[in-house]
């Protein structure tokens, strides 16, 4: 297979293309590994190119493991570089219990009428955060959103005021067991949910 899909100098195309009139779709293009070799450092001979294709098609486990670790490390380094270069614009508000916040209304961002609709909903009360970093929010009357809200959707409500929260069992409309379940989860709400375009006091946004 590697020999038949490799370009021939005398033909100007691969044997596969000469027979079928179409460029081959390599198995690597439709499987989990797209390319199992490092970038070439120089021009390759035909023999070297065929051998490289053969190695790639073997999909050896050690090659897959190496590529996985290399890609993961590259992503981590890119994230570190991005945070370093944008240190003045990236903000981690780290809201505490009782802080008043606004929630970004992401459901309207693809709507043609978004300029006439509310960009943020609230104010809301911060109850806590879950293990994934999303915030557990509630209405001013204690009605808790049944899904944690992703941190990027939450911004401060500049009222220069922090509301003291009474005991949770007296304020919230959910049990403390359900609150613990939300805190232990690592999930956040889907940002394109249509229900988020409505006021957070609606029943579908609460338990």
Short mmCIF file of C-alpha atoms in Angstrom, two decimals:
data_model
loop_
_atom_site.label_atom_id
_atom_site.label_comp_id
_atom_site.label_asym_id
_atom_site.label_seq_id
_atom_site.Cartn_x
_atom_site.Cartn_y
_atom_site.Cartn_z
CA UNK A 1 0.00 0.00 0.00
CA UNK A 2 2.78 2.44 0.89
CA UNK A 3 4.46 1.79 -2.47
CA UNK A 4 1.26 2.22 -4.48
CA UNK A 5 0.27 5.56 -2.95
CA UNK A 6 3.74 7.15 -3.28
CA UNK A 7 4.39 9.53 -6.18
CA UNK A 8 6.54 8.07 -9.00
CA UNK A 9 8.99 10.37 -10.74
CA UNK A 10 8.55 8.89 -14.21
CA UNK A 11 4.77 8.85 -13.98
CA UNK A 12 4.29 12.16 -12.18
CA UNK A 13 1.65 10.52 -9.99
CA UNK A 14 1.16 7.53 -7.75
CA UNK A 15 0.19 4.11 -9.19
CA UNK A 16 -3.10 4.45 -7.31
CA UNK A 17 -3.87 7.71 -9.12
CA UNK A 18 -2.80 6.26 -12.48
CA UNK A 19 -5.33 3.45 -12.12
CA UNK A 20 -8.24 5.23 -10.43
CA UNK A 21 -7.75 8.87 -11.43
CA UNK A 22 -8.18 9.95 -7.81
CA UNK A 23 -5.74 10.69 -5.02
CA UNK A 24 -5.74 8.02 -2.32
CA UNK A 25 -7.32 8.62 1.04
CA UNK A 26 -4.80 7.24 3.49
CA UNK A 27 -6.13 5.24 6.43
CA UNK A 28 -4.28 7.68 8.67
CA UNK A 29 -6.59 10.45 7.51
CA UNK A 30 -9.69 8.73 8.87
CA UNK A 31 -8.31 7.14 12.04
CA UNK A 32 -7.17 8.49 15.39
CA UNK A 33 -3.56 8.98 14.24
CA UNK A 34 -3.11 11.31 11.28
CA UNK A 35 0.67 11.25 10.95
CA UNK A 36 3.12 9.19 12.95
CA UNK A 37 6.42 10.71 11.86
CA UNK A 38 8.25 13.90 12.79
CA UNK A 39 8.63 16.67 10.23
CA UNK A 40 11.32 15.87 7.61
CA UNK A 41 14.62 17.68 8.06
CA UNK A 42 15.66 17.43 4.40
CA UNK A 43 14.56 16.19 0.99
CA UNK A 44 13.95 12.43 0.94
CA UNK A 45 14.71 9.89 -1.72
CA UNK A 46 11.94 7.73 -3.11
CA UNK A 47 13.11 4.76 -1.07
CA UNK A 48 13.20 6.83 2.12
CA UNK A 49 9.77 8.26 1.40
CA UNK A 50 8.28 4.80 0.88
CA UNK A 51 9.88 3.55 4.09
CA UNK A 52 8.47 6.52 5.99
CA UNK A 53 5.01 5.81 4.64
CA UNK A 54 5.36 2.16 5.63
CA UNK A 55 6.39 3.11 9.16
CA UNK A 56 3.44 5.48 9.44
CA UNK A 57 1.01 2.81 8.27
CA UNK A 58 2.25 0.36 10.88
CA UNK A 59 0.88 2.61 13.63
CA UNK A 60 3.14 1.20 16.31
CA UNK A 61 1.96 1.75 19.85
CA UNK A 62 5.22 3.41 20.90
CA UNK A 63 4.83 5.95 18.11
CA UNK A 64 1.29 6.72 19.18
CA UNK A 65 2.37 7.15 22.80
CA UNK A 66 5.21 9.45 21.79
CA UNK A 67 2.95 11.59 19.63
CA UNK A 68 0.31 11.79 22.35
CA UNK A 69 2.82 12.98 24.94
CA UNK A 70 4.44 15.40 22.49
CA UNK A 71 1.12 16.96 21.48
CA UNK A 72 -0.01 17.21 25.10
CA UNK A 73 3.24 18.90 26.13
CA UNK A 74 2.99 21.32 23.19
CA UNK A 75 -0.55 22.28 24.22
CA UNK A 76 0.54 22.86 27.82
CA UNK A 77 3.47 25.04 26.74
CA UNK A 78 1.21 27.00 24.38
CA UNK A 79 -1.27 27.62 27.20
CA UNK A 80 1.56 28.82 29.46
CA UNK A 81 2.84 31.12 26.73
CA UNK A 82 -0.65 32.52 26.10
CA UNK A 83 -1.16 33.25 29.80
CA UNK A 84 2.24 34.94 30.00
CA UNK A 85 1.66 37.14 26.93
CA UNK A 86 -1.87 38.12 27.99
CA UNK A 87 -1.28 38.46 31.70
CA UNK A 88 -2.79 41.98 31.70
CA UNK A 89 -6.06 40.91 30.05
CA UNK A 90 -6.72 37.49 31.61
CA UNK A 91 -8.61 37.86 34.86
CA UNK A 92 -9.51 35.34 37.49
CA UNK A 93 -12.11 37.03 39.65
CA UNK A 94 -12.30 34.13 42.13
CA UNK A 95 -15.71 35.12 43.47
CA UNK A 96 -16.49 34.20 47.05
CA UNK A 97 -19.74 33.10 48.65
CA UNK A 98 -22.19 35.98 48.82
CA UNK A 99 -20.68 38.04 45.99
CA UNK A 100 -23.12 39.62 43.55
CA UNK A 101 -22.40 38.79 39.92
CA UNK A 102 -23.85 39.00 36.43
CA UNK A 103 -24.15 36.03 34.08
CA UNK A 104 -23.27 36.40 30.40
CA UNK A 105 -26.22 35.53 28.17
CA UNK A 106 -24.42 33.41 25.57
CA UNK A 107 -27.64 32.12 24.01
CA UNK A 108 -28.22 35.40 22.14
CA UNK A 109 -24.75 35.78 20.63
CA UNK A 110 -25.70 34.06 17.37
CA UNK A 111 -29.06 35.78 17.17
CA UNK A 112 -29.67 38.57 14.66
CA UNK A 113 -31.54 40.55 17.32
CA UNK A 114 -28.81 40.28 19.96
CA UNK A 115 -28.28 44.06 20.09
CA UNK A 116 -31.77 44.51 21.49
CA UNK A 117 -31.53 41.74 24.07
CA UNK A 118 -29.87 41.51 27.45
CA UNK A 119 -26.20 40.64 27.29
CA UNK A 120 -26.04 39.83 30.99
CA UNK A 121 -28.56 38.43 33.45
CA UNK A 122 -28.65 39.15 37.16
CA UNK A 123 -27.68 40.17 39.69
CA UNK A 124 -27.14 36.69 41.07
CA UNK A 125 -25.57 35.35 44.26
CA UNK A 126 -22.45 33.18 44.28
CA UNK A 127 -23.01 30.08 46.41
CA UNK A 128 -19.81 28.12 45.72
CA UNK A 129 -17.70 26.53 42.97
CA UNK A 130 -17.54 22.96 41.79
CA UNK A 131 -14.42 20.88 41.18
CA UNK A 132 -14.30 21.96 37.54
CA UNK A 133 -14.14 25.65 38.44
CA UNK A 134 -17.71 26.52 37.43
CA UNK A 135 -19.83 28.66 39.75
CA UNK A 136 -23.00 27.57 41.51
CA UNK A 137 -25.33 30.58 41.40
CA UNK A 138 -28.72 31.39 42.79
CA UNK A 139 -31.36 34.06 42.40
CA UNK A 140 -31.79 36.68 45.09
CA UNK A 141 -34.64 34.61 46.53
CA UNK A 142 -32.45 31.51 46.89
CA UNK A 143 -33.55 29.70 43.71
CA UNK A 144 -30.45 27.76 42.63
CA UNK A 145 -29.54 27.19 38.99
CA UNK A 146 -29.65 23.45 38.39
CA UNK A 147 -26.39 23.59 36.40
CA UNK A 148 -23.09 25.19 37.43
CA UNK A 149 -22.21 28.22 35.29
CA UNK A 150 -18.88 28.33 33.45
CA UNK A 151 -16.45 30.84 34.96
CA UNK A 152 -16.02 32.82 31.73
CA UNK A 153 -19.72 33.74 31.83
CA UNK A 154 -19.56 35.31 35.29
CA UNK A 155 -18.46 38.92 35.84
CA UNK A 156 -18.68 41.20 38.89
CA UNK A 157 -21.81 43.17 39.64
CA UNK A 158 -20.42 46.52 40.74
CA UNK A 159 -22.88 47.37 43.46
CA UNK A 160 -20.14 47.87 46.06
CA UNK A 161 -22.11 45.53 48.25
CA UNK A 162 -21.87 41.95 49.50
CA UNK A 163 -25.04 40.30 50.71
CA UNK A 164 -24.74 38.29 53.93
CA UNK A 165 -26.15 34.83 53.29
CA UNK A 166 -28.26 33.16 55.98
CA UNK A 167 -27.85 29.43 56.64
CA UNK A 168 -28.08 27.59 53.33
CA UNK A 169 -30.85 25.28 54.47
CA UNK A 170 -33.00 28.38 55.12
CA UNK A 171 -32.15 30.27 51.91
CA UNK A 172 -31.72 27.79 49.08
CA UNK A 173 -34.50 25.84 47.43
CA UNK A 174 -32.38 22.68 47.18
CA UNK A 175 -31.12 20.30 49.82
CA UNK A 176 -27.56 20.44 51.11
CA UNK A 177 -27.01 16.98 49.59
CA UNK A 178 -27.90 18.30 46.14
CA UNK A 179 -25.58 21.27 46.70
CA UNK A 180 -22.73 18.89 47.54
CA UNK A 181 -23.41 16.99 44.31
CA UNK A 182 -23.11 20.21 42.32
CA UNK A 183 -19.87 21.11 44.10
CA UNK A 184 -18.36 17.67 43.43
CA UNK A 185 -19.18 17.77 39.72
CA UNK A 186 -16.68 18.92 37.11
CA UNK A 187 -19.23 19.96 34.49
CA UNK A 188 -20.59 23.34 33.48
CA UNK A 189 -23.69 24.32 31.57
CA UNK A 190 -23.70 24.17 27.75
CA UNK A 191 -23.20 27.76 26.66
CA UNK A 192 -25.63 27.50 23.73
CA UNK A 193 -28.67 26.42 25.71
CA UNK A 194 -31.75 28.31 24.60
CA UNK A 195 -33.12 28.33 28.12
CA UNK A 196 -30.30 30.64 29.19
CA UNK A 197 -31.71 33.38 26.96
CA UNK A 198 -34.62 33.70 29.34
CA UNK A 199 -34.57 35.28 32.74
CA UNK A 200 -32.76 33.12 35.29
CA UNK A 201 -35.83 33.17 37.49
CA UNK A 202 -37.70 30.90 35.07
CA UNK A 203 -38.48 27.42 36.33
CA UNK A 204 -36.38 25.63 33.68
CA UNK A 205 -33.22 27.30 34.98
CA UNK A 206 -33.79 26.22 38.54
CA UNK A 207 -34.49 23.13 40.50
#
